[in-house]
XYZ file of C-alpha atoms in Angstrom:
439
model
C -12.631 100.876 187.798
C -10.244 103.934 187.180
C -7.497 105.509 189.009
C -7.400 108.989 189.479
C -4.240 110.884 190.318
C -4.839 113.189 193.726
C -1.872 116.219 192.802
C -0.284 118.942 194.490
C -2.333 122.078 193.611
C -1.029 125.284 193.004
C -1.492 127.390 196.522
C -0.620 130.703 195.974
C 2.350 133.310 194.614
C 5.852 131.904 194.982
C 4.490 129.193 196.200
C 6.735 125.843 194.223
C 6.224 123.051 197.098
C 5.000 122.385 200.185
C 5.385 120.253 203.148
C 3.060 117.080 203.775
C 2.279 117.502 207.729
C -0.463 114.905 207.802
C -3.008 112.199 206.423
C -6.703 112.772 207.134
C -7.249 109.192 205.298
C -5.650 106.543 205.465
C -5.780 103.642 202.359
C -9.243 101.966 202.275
C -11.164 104.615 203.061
C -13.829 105.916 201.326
C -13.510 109.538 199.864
C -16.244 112.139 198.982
C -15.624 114.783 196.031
C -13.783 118.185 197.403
C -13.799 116.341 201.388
C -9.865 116.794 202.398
C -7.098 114.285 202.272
C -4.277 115.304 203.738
C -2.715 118.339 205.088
C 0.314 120.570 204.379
C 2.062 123.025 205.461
C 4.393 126.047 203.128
C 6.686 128.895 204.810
C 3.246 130.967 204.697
C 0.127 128.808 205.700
C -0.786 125.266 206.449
C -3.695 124.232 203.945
C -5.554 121.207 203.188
C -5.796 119.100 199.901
C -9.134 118.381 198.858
C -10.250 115.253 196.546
C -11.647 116.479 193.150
C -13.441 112.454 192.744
C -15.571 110.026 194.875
C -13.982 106.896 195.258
C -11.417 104.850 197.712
C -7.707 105.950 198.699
C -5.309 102.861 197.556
C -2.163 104.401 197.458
C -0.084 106.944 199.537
C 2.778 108.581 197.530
C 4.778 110.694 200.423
C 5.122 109.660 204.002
C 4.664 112.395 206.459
C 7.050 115.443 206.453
C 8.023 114.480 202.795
C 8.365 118.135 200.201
C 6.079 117.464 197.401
C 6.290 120.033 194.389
C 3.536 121.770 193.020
C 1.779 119.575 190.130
C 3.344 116.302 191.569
C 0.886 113.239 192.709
C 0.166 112.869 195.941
C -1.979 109.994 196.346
C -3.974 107.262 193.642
C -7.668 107.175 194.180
C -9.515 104.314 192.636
C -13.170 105.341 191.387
C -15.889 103.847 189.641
C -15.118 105.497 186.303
C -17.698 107.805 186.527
C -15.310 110.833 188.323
C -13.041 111.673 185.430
C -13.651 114.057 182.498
C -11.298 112.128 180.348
C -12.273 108.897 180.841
C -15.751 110.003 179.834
C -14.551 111.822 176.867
C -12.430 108.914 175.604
C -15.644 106.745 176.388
C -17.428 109.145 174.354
C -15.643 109.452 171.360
C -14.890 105.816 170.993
C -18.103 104.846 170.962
C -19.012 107.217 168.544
C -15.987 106.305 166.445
C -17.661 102.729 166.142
C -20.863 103.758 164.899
C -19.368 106.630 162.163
C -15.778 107.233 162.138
C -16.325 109.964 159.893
C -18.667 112.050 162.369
C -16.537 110.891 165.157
C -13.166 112.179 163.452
C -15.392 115.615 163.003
C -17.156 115.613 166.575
C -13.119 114.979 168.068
C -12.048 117.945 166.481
C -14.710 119.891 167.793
C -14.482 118.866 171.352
C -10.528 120.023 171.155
C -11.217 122.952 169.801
C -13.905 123.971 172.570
C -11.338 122.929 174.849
C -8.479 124.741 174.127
C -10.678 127.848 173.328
C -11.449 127.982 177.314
C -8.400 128.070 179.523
C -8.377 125.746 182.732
C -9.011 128.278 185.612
C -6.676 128.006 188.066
C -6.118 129.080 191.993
C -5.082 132.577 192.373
C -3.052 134.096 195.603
C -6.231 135.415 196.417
C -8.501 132.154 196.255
C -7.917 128.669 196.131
C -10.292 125.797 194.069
C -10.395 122.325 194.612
C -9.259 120.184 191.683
C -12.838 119.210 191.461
C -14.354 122.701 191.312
C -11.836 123.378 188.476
C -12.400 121.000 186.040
C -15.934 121.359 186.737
C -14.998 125.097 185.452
C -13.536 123.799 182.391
C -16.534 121.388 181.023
C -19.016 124.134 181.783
C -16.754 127.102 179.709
C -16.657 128.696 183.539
C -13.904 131.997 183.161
C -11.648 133.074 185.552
C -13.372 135.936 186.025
C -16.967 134.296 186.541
C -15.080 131.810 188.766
C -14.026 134.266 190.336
C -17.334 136.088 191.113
C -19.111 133.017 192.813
C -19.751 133.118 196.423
C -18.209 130.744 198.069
C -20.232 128.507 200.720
C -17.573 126.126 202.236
C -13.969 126.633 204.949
C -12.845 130.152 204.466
C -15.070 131.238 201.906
C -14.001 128.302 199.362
C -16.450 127.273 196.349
C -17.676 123.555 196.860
C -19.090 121.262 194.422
C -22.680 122.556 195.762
C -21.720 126.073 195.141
C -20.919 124.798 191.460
C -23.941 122.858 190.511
C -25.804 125.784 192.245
C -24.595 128.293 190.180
C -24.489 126.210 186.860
C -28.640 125.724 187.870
C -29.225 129.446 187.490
C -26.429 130.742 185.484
C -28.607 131.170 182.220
C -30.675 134.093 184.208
C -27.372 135.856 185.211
C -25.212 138.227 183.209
C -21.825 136.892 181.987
C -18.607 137.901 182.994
C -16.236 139.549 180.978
C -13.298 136.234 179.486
C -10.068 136.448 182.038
C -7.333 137.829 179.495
C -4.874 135.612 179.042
C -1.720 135.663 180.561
C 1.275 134.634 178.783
C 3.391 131.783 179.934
C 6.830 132.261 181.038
C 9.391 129.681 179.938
C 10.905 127.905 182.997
C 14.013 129.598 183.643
C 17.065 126.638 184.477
C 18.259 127.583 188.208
C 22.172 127.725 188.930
C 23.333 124.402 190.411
C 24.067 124.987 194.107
C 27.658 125.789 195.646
C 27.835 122.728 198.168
C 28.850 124.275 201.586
C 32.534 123.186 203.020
C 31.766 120.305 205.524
C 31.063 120.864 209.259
C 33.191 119.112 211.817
C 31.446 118.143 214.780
C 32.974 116.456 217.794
C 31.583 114.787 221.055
C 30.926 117.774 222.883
C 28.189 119.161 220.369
C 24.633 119.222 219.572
C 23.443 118.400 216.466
C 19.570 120.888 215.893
C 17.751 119.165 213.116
C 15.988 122.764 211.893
C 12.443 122.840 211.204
C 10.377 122.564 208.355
C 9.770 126.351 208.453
C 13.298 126.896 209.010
C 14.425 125.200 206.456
C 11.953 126.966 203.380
C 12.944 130.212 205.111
C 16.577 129.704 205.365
C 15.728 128.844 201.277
C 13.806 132.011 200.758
C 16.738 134.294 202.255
C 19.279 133.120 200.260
C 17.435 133.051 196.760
C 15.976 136.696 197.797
C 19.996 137.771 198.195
C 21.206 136.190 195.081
C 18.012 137.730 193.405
C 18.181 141.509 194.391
C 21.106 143.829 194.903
C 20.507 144.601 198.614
C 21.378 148.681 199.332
C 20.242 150.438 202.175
C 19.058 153.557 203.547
C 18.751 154.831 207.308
C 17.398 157.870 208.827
C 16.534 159.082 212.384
C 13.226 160.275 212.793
C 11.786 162.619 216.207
C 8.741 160.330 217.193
C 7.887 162.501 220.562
C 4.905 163.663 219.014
C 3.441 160.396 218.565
C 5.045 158.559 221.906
C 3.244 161.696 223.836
C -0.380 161.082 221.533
C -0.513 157.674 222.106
C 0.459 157.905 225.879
C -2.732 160.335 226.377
C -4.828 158.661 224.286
C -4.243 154.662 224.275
C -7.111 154.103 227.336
C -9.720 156.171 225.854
C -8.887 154.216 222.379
C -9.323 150.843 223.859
C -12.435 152.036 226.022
C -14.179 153.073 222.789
C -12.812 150.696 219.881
C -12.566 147.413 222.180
C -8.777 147.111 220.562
C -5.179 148.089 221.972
C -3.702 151.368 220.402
C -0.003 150.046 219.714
C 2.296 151.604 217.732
C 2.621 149.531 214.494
C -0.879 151.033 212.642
C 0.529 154.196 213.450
C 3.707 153.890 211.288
C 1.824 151.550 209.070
C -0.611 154.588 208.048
C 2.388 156.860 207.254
C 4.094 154.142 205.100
C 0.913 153.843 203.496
C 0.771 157.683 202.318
C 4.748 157.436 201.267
C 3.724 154.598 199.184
C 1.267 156.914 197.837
C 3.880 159.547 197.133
C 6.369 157.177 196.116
C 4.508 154.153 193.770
C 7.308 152.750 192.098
C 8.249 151.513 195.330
C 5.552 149.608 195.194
C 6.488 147.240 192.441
C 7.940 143.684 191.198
C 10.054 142.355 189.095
C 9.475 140.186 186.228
C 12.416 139.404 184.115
C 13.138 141.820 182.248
C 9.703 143.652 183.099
C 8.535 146.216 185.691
C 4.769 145.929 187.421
C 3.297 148.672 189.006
C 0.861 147.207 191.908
C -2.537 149.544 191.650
C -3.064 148.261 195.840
C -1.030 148.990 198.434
C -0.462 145.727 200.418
C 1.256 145.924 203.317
C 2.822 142.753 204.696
C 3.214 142.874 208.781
C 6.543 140.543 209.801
C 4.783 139.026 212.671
C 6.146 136.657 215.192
C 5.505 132.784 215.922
C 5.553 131.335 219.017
C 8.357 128.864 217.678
C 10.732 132.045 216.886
C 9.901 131.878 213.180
C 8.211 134.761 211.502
C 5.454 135.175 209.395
C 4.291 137.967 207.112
C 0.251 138.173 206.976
C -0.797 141.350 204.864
C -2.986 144.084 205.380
C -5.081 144.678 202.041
C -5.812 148.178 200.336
C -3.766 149.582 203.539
C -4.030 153.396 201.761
C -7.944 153.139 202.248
C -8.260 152.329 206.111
C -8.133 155.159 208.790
C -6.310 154.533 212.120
C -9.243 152.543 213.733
C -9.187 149.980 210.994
C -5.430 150.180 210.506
C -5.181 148.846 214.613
C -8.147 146.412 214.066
C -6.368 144.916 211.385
C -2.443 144.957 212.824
C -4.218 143.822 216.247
C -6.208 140.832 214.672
C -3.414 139.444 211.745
C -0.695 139.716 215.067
C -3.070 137.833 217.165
C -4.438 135.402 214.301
C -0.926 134.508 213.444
C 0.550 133.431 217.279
C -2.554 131.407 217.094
C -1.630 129.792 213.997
C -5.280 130.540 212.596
C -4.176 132.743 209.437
C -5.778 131.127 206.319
C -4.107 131.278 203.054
C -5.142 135.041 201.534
C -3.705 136.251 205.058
C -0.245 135.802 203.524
C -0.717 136.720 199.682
C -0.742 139.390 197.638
C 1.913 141.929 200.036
C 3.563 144.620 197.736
C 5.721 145.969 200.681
C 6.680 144.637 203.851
C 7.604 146.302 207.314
C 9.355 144.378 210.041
C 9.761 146.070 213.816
C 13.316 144.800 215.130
C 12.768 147.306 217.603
C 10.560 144.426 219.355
C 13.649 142.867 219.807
C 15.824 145.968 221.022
C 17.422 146.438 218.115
C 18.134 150.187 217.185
C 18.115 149.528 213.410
C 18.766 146.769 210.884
C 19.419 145.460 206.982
C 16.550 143.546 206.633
C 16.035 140.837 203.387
C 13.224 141.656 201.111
C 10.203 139.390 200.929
C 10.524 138.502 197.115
C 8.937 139.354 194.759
C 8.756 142.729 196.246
C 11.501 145.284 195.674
C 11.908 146.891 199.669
C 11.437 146.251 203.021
C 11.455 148.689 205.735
C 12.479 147.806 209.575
C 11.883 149.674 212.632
C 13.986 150.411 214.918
C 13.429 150.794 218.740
C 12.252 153.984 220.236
C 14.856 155.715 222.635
C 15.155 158.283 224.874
C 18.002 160.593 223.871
C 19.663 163.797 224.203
C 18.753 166.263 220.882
C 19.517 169.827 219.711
C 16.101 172.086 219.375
C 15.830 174.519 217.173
C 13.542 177.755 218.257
C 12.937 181.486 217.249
C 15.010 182.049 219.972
C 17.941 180.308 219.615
C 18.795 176.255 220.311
C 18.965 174.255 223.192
C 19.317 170.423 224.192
C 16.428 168.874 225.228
C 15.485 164.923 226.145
C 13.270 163.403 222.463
C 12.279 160.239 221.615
C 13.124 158.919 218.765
C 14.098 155.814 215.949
C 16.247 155.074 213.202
C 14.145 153.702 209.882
C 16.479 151.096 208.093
C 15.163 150.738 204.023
C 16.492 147.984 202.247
C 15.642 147.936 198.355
C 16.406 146.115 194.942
C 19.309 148.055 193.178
C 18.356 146.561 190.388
C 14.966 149.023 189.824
C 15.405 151.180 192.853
C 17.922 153.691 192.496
C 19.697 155.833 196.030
C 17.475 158.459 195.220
C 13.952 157.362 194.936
C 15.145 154.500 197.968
C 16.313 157.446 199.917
C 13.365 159.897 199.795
C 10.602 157.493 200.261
C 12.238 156.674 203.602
C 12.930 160.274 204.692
C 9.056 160.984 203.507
C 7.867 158.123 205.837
C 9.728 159.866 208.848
C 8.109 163.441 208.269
C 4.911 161.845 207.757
C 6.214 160.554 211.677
C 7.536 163.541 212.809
C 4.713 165.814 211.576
C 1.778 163.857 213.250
C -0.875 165.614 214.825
C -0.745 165.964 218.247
C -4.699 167.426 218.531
C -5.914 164.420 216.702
C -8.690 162.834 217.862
C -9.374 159.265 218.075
């Protein structure tokens, strides 16, 4: 019998632990390759762990609401020796070594080598793969890439183990894909040791709030995003009649003939889409010492929980979709994520993120950026207000509705000027909508 170790995979960017929520076995039980163990829970998504072997559960590692780091092990799995790639290859090789340690000195070297010439594939923030479906990867010389390219049969599009042997069947007929390049590791950088915070005194009168397990990981994310960046802002006021008067006239007929609700949100979505366009090195991270340029525009949508927490699902290649897609997708990621249904791409991949505290009255704000991004824009409410018009024939006051846009940005690659203009290019883009567009 051996025992495999059942470990934390890797879930996504910026993703270091997560949060064990629940066991789906319990010890004893029998367990079927890539069927799921437990479930967890990160400050984006709640996932489940799949087993990579057949075999029974005989040890739990973490109780229930316990933080378990990527790579750590979870749970012991006892099989019948059969499950394991290195148990088999250490079977292999020894018994070889007894009949001719010469050829089995030769035969080791060559197994090592084929080994290290084909890196383990790994989940992306676009897709996940069970520990099984990996290693299954690795003993067949399965790329990235090719990995990459197989359909997926199982929850949300995943690869199983059928998918796998499938593909493996008929993969002699198909054309390879091109090798993954390699990407080059980054040393672990040591963090600070943290400031301890000055005791609280609490007396008879108070409440102690235990905060959640999503409060917590985002109270974490804010203050590593502020000792990361150099916060500056930018505001400007932008004349949104045009648009309040559009959508007034046209929100029935929208929903009549695209089944959806016409809010505002894909509308200033779109326009921070083409100022993106205008602007790209806004739309960047930051990698030590090194600047990347996203080629997609992913815009992440701060969208609220029914808890109070918020979460930021993220509208892919947002340049490329017209207003009708633009409000299918706001409409179904907003709805998605109240129902706590988003699945794990939902969340990854954003480039730049756009949060409306003008839900909440607010008239503007200095939001945190969503790290590793370098800005966030919020959006303040629309009002009603008093404004000078200018005509041919002279100026007058007149009653305009309109919003402050509050852009927050990384000092450290984003100077005042290029921080500045993209913002006051999103609000002409606002103020110069077409009011004879149709829907």
């Amino acid at each position: 019998m051996a025992r495999f170790e059942l470990k934390l995979p890797k879930m996504g960017e910026s993703v270091a632990e997560a949060t064990l929520t629940s066991w789906l076995k319990e010890v004893g039980d029998v367990i079927e390759a890539d069927e799921p163990v437990l479930e967890i829970a990160t400050d984006k998504v709640d996932s489940e762990v799949p087993s990579e072997v057949d075999g029974v559960l005989v040890e739990k590692l973490f109780d229930v609401d316990a933080v378990i780091e990527v790579g750590q092990t979870i749970a012991i799995i006892e099989t019948d020796g059969e499950g394991g790639d290195t148990a088999t290859t250490e079977t292999t090789v020894q018994e070889v070594v007894e009949e001719a340690p010469a050829e089995a000195a030769a035969v080791a070297q060559t197994v090592t080598a084929a080994q290290d010439a084909v890196a383990a594939p790994v989940s992306s923030g676009d897709r996940f793969y069970s520990p099984l479906v990996r290693n299954m990867a690795k003993q067949e010389g399965i790329s990235q890439s090719e990995l990459d390219a197989i359909q997926g049969s199982g929850k949300d599009g995943r690869v199983t183990k059928d998918d796998m042997v499938s593909y493996l069947a008929n993969r002699g007929t198909q054309k390879a894909a091109p090798a993954a390049q390699g990407v080059k590791a980054q040393p672990a950088q040591k963090s600070a040791p943290a400031k301890k915070a000055a005791p609280v005194s609490v007396n008879g009168e108070d409440e102690v709030i235990e905060m959640t397990r999503m409060g917590k990981l985002i109270s974490h994310h804010m203050v590593a995003s502020v000792q990361t960046s150099a916060h500056v802002q930018s505001f400007i006021e932008a004349d949104v009649t045009n648009i309040w008067n559009w959508r007034k006239k046209n929100k029935d007929a929208f929903a009549k003939k695209e089944g959806e609700n016409l809010t505002f949100t894909p509308i200033f979505m779109e326009a921070v889409a083409k100022a993106i366009r205008d602007y790209p090195l806004i739309n960047i991270a930051v990698d030590g010492d090194r600047i990347i340029k996203r080629k997609n525009i992913n815009l992440g949508m701060a969208a609220a929980l029914p808890d109070g927490n918020l979460i930021v699902p993220v509208i892919k290649n947002a340049d490329q979709l017209n207003l009708v897609g633009m409000a299918k997708s706001v409409n179904d990621l907003a709805g998605r994520a109240r129902d706590g249904k988003l699945k794990p791409d939902d969340t990854a991949g954003g480039t730049y993120t756009v949060t409306n505290v003008g839900t909440f009255g607010s008239i503007m704000g200095t939001p945190i950026i969503n790290q590793p991004q370098v800005a966030i824009l919020a959006l303040g409410a629309i009002r009603k207000v008093p404004a000078v018009i200018e005509t041919p024939d002279g100026d007058f006051i007149g009653i305009r509705m309109k919003m402050f846009l509050s852009h927050s940005y990384d000092h450290r690659v984003v100077n005042g000027a290029l921080g500045g203009q993209f913002v006051k290019r999103v609000a002409e883009y606002l103020e110069n909508f077409d009011v004879n567009r149709e829907i």
